[in-house]
Tab-separated table of C-alpha atoms in Angstrom:
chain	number	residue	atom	x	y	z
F	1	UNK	CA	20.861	15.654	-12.485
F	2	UNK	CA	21.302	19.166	-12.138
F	3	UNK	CA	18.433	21.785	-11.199
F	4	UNK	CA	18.609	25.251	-13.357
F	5	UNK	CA	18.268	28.237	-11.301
F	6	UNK	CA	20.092	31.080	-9.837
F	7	UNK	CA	22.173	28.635	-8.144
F	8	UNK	CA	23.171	24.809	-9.468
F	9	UNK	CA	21.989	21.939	-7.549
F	10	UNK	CA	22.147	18.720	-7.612
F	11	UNK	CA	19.620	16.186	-7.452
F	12	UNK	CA	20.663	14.634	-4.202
F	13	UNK	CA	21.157	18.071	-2.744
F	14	UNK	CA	17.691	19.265	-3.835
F	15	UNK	CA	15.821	16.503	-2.301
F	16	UNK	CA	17.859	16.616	0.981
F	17	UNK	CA	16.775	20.760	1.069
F	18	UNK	CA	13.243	19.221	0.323
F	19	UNK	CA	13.507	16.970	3.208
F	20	UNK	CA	14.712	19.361	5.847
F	21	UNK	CA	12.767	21.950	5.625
F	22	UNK	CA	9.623	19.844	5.581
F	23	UNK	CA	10.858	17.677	8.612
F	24	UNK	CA	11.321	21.393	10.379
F	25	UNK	CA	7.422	21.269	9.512
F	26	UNK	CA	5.877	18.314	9.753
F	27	UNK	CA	8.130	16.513	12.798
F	28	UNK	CA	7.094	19.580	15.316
F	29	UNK	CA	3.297	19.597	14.072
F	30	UNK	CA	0.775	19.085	17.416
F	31	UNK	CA	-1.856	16.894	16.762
F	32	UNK	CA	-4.332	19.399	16.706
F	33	UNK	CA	-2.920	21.324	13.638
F	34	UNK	CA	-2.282	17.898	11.672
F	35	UNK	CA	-5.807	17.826	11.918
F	36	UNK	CA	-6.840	20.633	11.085
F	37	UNK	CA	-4.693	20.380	8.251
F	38	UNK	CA	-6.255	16.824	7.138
F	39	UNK	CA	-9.680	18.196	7.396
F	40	UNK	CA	-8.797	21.547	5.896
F	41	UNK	CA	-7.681	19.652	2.690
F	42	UNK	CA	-10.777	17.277	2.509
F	43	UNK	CA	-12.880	20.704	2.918
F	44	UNK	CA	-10.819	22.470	0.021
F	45	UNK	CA	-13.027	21.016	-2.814
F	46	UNK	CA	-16.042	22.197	-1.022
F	47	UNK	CA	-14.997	26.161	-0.900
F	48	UNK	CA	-14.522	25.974	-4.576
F	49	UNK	CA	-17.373	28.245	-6.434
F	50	UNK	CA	-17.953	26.077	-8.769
F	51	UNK	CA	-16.249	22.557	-10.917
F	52	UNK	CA	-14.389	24.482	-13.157
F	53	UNK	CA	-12.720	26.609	-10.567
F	54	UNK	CA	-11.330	23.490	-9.244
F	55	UNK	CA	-10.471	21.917	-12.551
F	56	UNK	CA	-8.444	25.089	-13.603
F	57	UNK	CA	-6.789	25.367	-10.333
F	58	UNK	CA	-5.961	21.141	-10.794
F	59	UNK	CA	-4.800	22.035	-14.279
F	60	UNK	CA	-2.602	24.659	-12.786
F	61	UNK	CA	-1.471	22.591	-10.170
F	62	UNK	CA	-0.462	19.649	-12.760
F	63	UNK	CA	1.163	22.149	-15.008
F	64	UNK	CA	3.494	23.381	-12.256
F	65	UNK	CA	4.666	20.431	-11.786
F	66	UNK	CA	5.259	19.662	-15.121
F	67	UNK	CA	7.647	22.701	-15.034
F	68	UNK	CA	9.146	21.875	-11.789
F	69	UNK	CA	9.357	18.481	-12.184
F	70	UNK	CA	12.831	17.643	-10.747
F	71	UNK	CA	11.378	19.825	-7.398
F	72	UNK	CA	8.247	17.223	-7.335
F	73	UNK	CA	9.627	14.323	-7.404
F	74	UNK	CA	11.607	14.852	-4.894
F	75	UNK	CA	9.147	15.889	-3.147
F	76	UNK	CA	7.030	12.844	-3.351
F	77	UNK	CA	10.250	11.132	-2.659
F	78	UNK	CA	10.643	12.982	0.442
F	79	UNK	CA	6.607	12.137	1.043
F	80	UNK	CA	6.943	8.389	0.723
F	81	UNK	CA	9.973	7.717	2.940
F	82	UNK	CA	9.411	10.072	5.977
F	83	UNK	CA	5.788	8.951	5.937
F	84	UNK	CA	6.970	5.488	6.658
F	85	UNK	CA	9.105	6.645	9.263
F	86	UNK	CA	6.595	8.554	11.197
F	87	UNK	CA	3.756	5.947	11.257
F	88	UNK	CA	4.800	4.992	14.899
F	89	UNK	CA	3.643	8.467	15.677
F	90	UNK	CA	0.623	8.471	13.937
F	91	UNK	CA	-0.728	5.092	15.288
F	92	UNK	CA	-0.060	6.451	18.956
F	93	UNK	CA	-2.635	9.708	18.254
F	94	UNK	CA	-4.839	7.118	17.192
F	95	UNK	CA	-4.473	5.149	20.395
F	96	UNK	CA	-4.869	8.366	22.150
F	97	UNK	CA	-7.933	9.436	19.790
F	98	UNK	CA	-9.752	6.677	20.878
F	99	UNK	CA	-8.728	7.386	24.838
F	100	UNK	CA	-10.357	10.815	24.095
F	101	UNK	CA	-13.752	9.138	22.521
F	102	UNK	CA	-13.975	6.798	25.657
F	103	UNK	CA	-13.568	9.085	28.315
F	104	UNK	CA	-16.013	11.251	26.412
F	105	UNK	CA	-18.435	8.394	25.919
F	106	UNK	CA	-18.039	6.220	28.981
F	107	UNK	CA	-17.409	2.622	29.749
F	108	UNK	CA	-20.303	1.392	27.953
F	109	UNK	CA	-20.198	2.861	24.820
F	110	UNK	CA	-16.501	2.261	24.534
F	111	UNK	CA	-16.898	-1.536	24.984
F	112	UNK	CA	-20.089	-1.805	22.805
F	113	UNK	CA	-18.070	-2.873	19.564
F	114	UNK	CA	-16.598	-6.161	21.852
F	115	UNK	CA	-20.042	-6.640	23.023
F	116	UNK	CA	-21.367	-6.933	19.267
F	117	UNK	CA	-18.257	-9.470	18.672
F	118	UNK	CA	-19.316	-11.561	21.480
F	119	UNK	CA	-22.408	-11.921	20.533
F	120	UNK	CA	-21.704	-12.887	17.013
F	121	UNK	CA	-19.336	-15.557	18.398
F	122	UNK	CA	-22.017	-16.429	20.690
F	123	UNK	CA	-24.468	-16.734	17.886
F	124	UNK	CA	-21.859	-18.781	15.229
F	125	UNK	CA	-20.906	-20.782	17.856
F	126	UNK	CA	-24.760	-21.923	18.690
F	127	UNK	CA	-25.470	-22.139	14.635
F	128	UNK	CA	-22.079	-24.635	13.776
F	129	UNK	CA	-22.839	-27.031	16.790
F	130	UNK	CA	-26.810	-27.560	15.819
F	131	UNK	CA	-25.703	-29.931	12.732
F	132	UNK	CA	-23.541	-32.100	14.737
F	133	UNK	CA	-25.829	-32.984	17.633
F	134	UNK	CA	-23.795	-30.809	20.151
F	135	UNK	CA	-26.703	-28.819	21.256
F	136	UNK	CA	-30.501	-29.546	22.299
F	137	UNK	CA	-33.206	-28.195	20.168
F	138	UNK	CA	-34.321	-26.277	23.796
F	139	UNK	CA	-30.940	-24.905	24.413
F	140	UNK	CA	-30.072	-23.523	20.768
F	141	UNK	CA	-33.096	-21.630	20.852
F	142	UNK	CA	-32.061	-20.287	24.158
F	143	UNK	CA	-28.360	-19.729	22.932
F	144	UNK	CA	-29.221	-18.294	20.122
F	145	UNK	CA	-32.164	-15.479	21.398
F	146	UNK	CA	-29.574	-14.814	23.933
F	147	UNK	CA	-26.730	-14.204	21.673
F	148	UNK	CA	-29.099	-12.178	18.836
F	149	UNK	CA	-29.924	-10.070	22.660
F	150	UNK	CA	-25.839	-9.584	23.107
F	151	UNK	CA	-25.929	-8.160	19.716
F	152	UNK	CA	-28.736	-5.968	19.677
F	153	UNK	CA	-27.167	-4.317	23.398
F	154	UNK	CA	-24.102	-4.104	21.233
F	155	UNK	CA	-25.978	-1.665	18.494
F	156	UNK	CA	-27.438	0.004	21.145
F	157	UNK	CA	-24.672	1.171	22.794
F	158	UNK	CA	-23.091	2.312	19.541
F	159	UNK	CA	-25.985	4.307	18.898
F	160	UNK	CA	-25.011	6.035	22.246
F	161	UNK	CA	-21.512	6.922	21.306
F	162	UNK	CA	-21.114	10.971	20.988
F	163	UNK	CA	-17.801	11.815	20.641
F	164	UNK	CA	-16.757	12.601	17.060
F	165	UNK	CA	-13.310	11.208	17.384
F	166	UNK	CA	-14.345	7.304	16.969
F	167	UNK	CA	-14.105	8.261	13.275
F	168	UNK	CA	-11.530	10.957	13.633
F	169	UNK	CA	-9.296	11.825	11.245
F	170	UNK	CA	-6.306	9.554	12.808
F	171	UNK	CA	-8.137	6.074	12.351
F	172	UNK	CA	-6.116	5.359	9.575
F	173	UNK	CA	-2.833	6.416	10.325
F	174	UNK	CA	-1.010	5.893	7.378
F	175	UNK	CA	-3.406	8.179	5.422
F	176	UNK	CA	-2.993	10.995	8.034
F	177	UNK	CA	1.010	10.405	7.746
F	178	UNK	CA	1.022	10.403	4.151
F	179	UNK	CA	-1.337	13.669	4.170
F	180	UNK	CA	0.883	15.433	6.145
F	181	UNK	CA	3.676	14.989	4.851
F	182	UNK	CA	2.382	15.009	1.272
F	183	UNK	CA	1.549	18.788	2.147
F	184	UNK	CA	4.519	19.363	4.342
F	185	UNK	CA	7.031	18.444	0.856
F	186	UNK	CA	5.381	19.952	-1.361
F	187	UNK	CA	5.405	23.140	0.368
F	188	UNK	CA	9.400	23.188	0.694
F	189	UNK	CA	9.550	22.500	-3.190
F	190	UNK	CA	6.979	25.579	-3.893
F	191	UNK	CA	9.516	27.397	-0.896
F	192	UNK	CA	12.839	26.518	-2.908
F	193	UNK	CA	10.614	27.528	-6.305
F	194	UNK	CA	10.329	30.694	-5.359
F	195	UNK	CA	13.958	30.719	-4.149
F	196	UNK	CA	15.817	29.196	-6.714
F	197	UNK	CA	13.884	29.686	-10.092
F	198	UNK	CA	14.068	33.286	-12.066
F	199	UNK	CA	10.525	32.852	-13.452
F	200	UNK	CA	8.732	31.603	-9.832
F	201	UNK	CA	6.573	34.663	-10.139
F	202	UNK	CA	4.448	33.107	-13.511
F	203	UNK	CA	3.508	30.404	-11.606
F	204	UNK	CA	2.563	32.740	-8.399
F	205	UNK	CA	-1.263	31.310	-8.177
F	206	UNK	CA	-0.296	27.631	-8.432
F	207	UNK	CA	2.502	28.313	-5.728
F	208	UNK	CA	0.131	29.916	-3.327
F	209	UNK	CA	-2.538	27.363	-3.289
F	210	UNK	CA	0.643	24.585	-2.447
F	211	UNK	CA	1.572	26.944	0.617
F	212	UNK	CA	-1.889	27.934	1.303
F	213	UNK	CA	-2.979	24.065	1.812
F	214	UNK	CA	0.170	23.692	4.556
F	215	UNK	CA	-1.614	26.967	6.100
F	216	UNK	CA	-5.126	24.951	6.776
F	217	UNK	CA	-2.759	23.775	10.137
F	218	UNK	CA	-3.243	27.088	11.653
F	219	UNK	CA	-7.367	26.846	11.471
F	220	UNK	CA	-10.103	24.365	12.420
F	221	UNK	CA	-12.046	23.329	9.582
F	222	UNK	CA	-15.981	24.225	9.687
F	223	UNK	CA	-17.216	21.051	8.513
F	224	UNK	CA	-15.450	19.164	11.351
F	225	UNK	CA	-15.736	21.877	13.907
F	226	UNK	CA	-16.851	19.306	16.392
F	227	UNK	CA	-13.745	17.582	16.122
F	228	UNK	CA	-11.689	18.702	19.268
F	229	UNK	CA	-8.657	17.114	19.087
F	230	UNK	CA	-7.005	19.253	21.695
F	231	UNK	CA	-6.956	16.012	24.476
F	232	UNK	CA	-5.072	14.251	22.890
F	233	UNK	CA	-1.527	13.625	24.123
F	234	UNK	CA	1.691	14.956	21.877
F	235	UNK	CA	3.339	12.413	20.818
F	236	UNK	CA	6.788	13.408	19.214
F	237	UNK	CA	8.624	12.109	16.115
């Protein structure tokens, strides 16, 4: 398949353009800016003025890559395979995420999830032997007020935890991969848009809110402000 513009393409050569300039991106991005960048995109609905702002700009959006539709999916091409790739990276912020939220926290409110799942093996344990004789009436009561007390400590030392980043945005790595690089693709096919394609400047406002997105790296969102993510340990691709 060949791509129209100043310059023929082919398809293979168009998504291998695709895929270098976003891994000049995405592979380099800190931590901290992926992010931002995450955040910055959940926040994006939020700054719109009103619904049908953001419906126009989705129609937009949708309508550009109708156009451009050899440029998209390659891009999602591009999004699904180096994604994949780069989950080892992502599941190692998340490691160090949670090494952040500890030290934060402190011992106690870092072990207070393992304390809850003791007690509730504590507490199944006590209710399965009852039926078969395994336990005196005396000592299941005992068992069991202790392990509902294990529990209970276990809430309570969640309720201590602080620190933001237990729910950060890299507990589920394969989201935070696909985000980035969902935003990292797309802005080397808006990139090679404007490069390659003689009427780029009609679709000027849809191409600047594709580039803009990639831009939320370079800020920290105001709805997650709290969210300091600068402890945590670069991990590269």
């Amino acid at each position: 398949m060949q791509v129209s513009g100043p310059f023929s393409i082919s398809g293979e050569e168009l998504q291998e353009q695709i895929r270098r300039r976003a891994q000049a991106s995405a592979l380099h991005l800190p931590p901290s800016q992926a992010a931002n960048l995450i955040n910055g995109v959940a926040e994006e609905e939020r700054e719109a003025s009103s619904w049908e702002e953001l419906e126009a700009a989705d129609d937009r959006q949708r309508e550009l890559q109708s156009r451009f539709a050899a440029y998209f999916d390659d891009a999602e091409a591009v999004e699904k395979s180096e994604a994949e790739s780069d989950l080892p990276r992502f599941r190692a912020w998340r490691k160090e995420q949670l090494r952040v939220a500890r030290e934060t926290d402190g011992a106690a409110a870092a072990s207070a999830a393992w304390v809850r799942i003791a007690g509730g093996i504590l507490l199944a344990a006590v209710v399965l032997a009852k039926p078969f004789g395994l336990i005196s009436g005396d000592a299941f009561f005992t068992a069991a007020v202790l392990a509902v007390g294990v529990i209970l400590l276990g809430t309570q030392l969640l309720r201590k935890r602080r620190s933001p980043l237990w729910k950060g945005v890299f507990s589920d790595p394969k989201f935070a991969a696909f985000s980035v690089w969902h935003c990292a693709s797309e802005a080397a096919a808006a990139a090679l848009i404007r490069e390659r394609e003689p009427d780029a400047v009609q679709w000027e406002d849809a191409l600047q809110i594709l580039e803009s997105r990639w831009n939320r790296r370079n800020r920290r969102s105001s709805l997650w402000a709290e969210e300091d993510y600068s402890g945590i340990r670069y991990t590269p691709a």
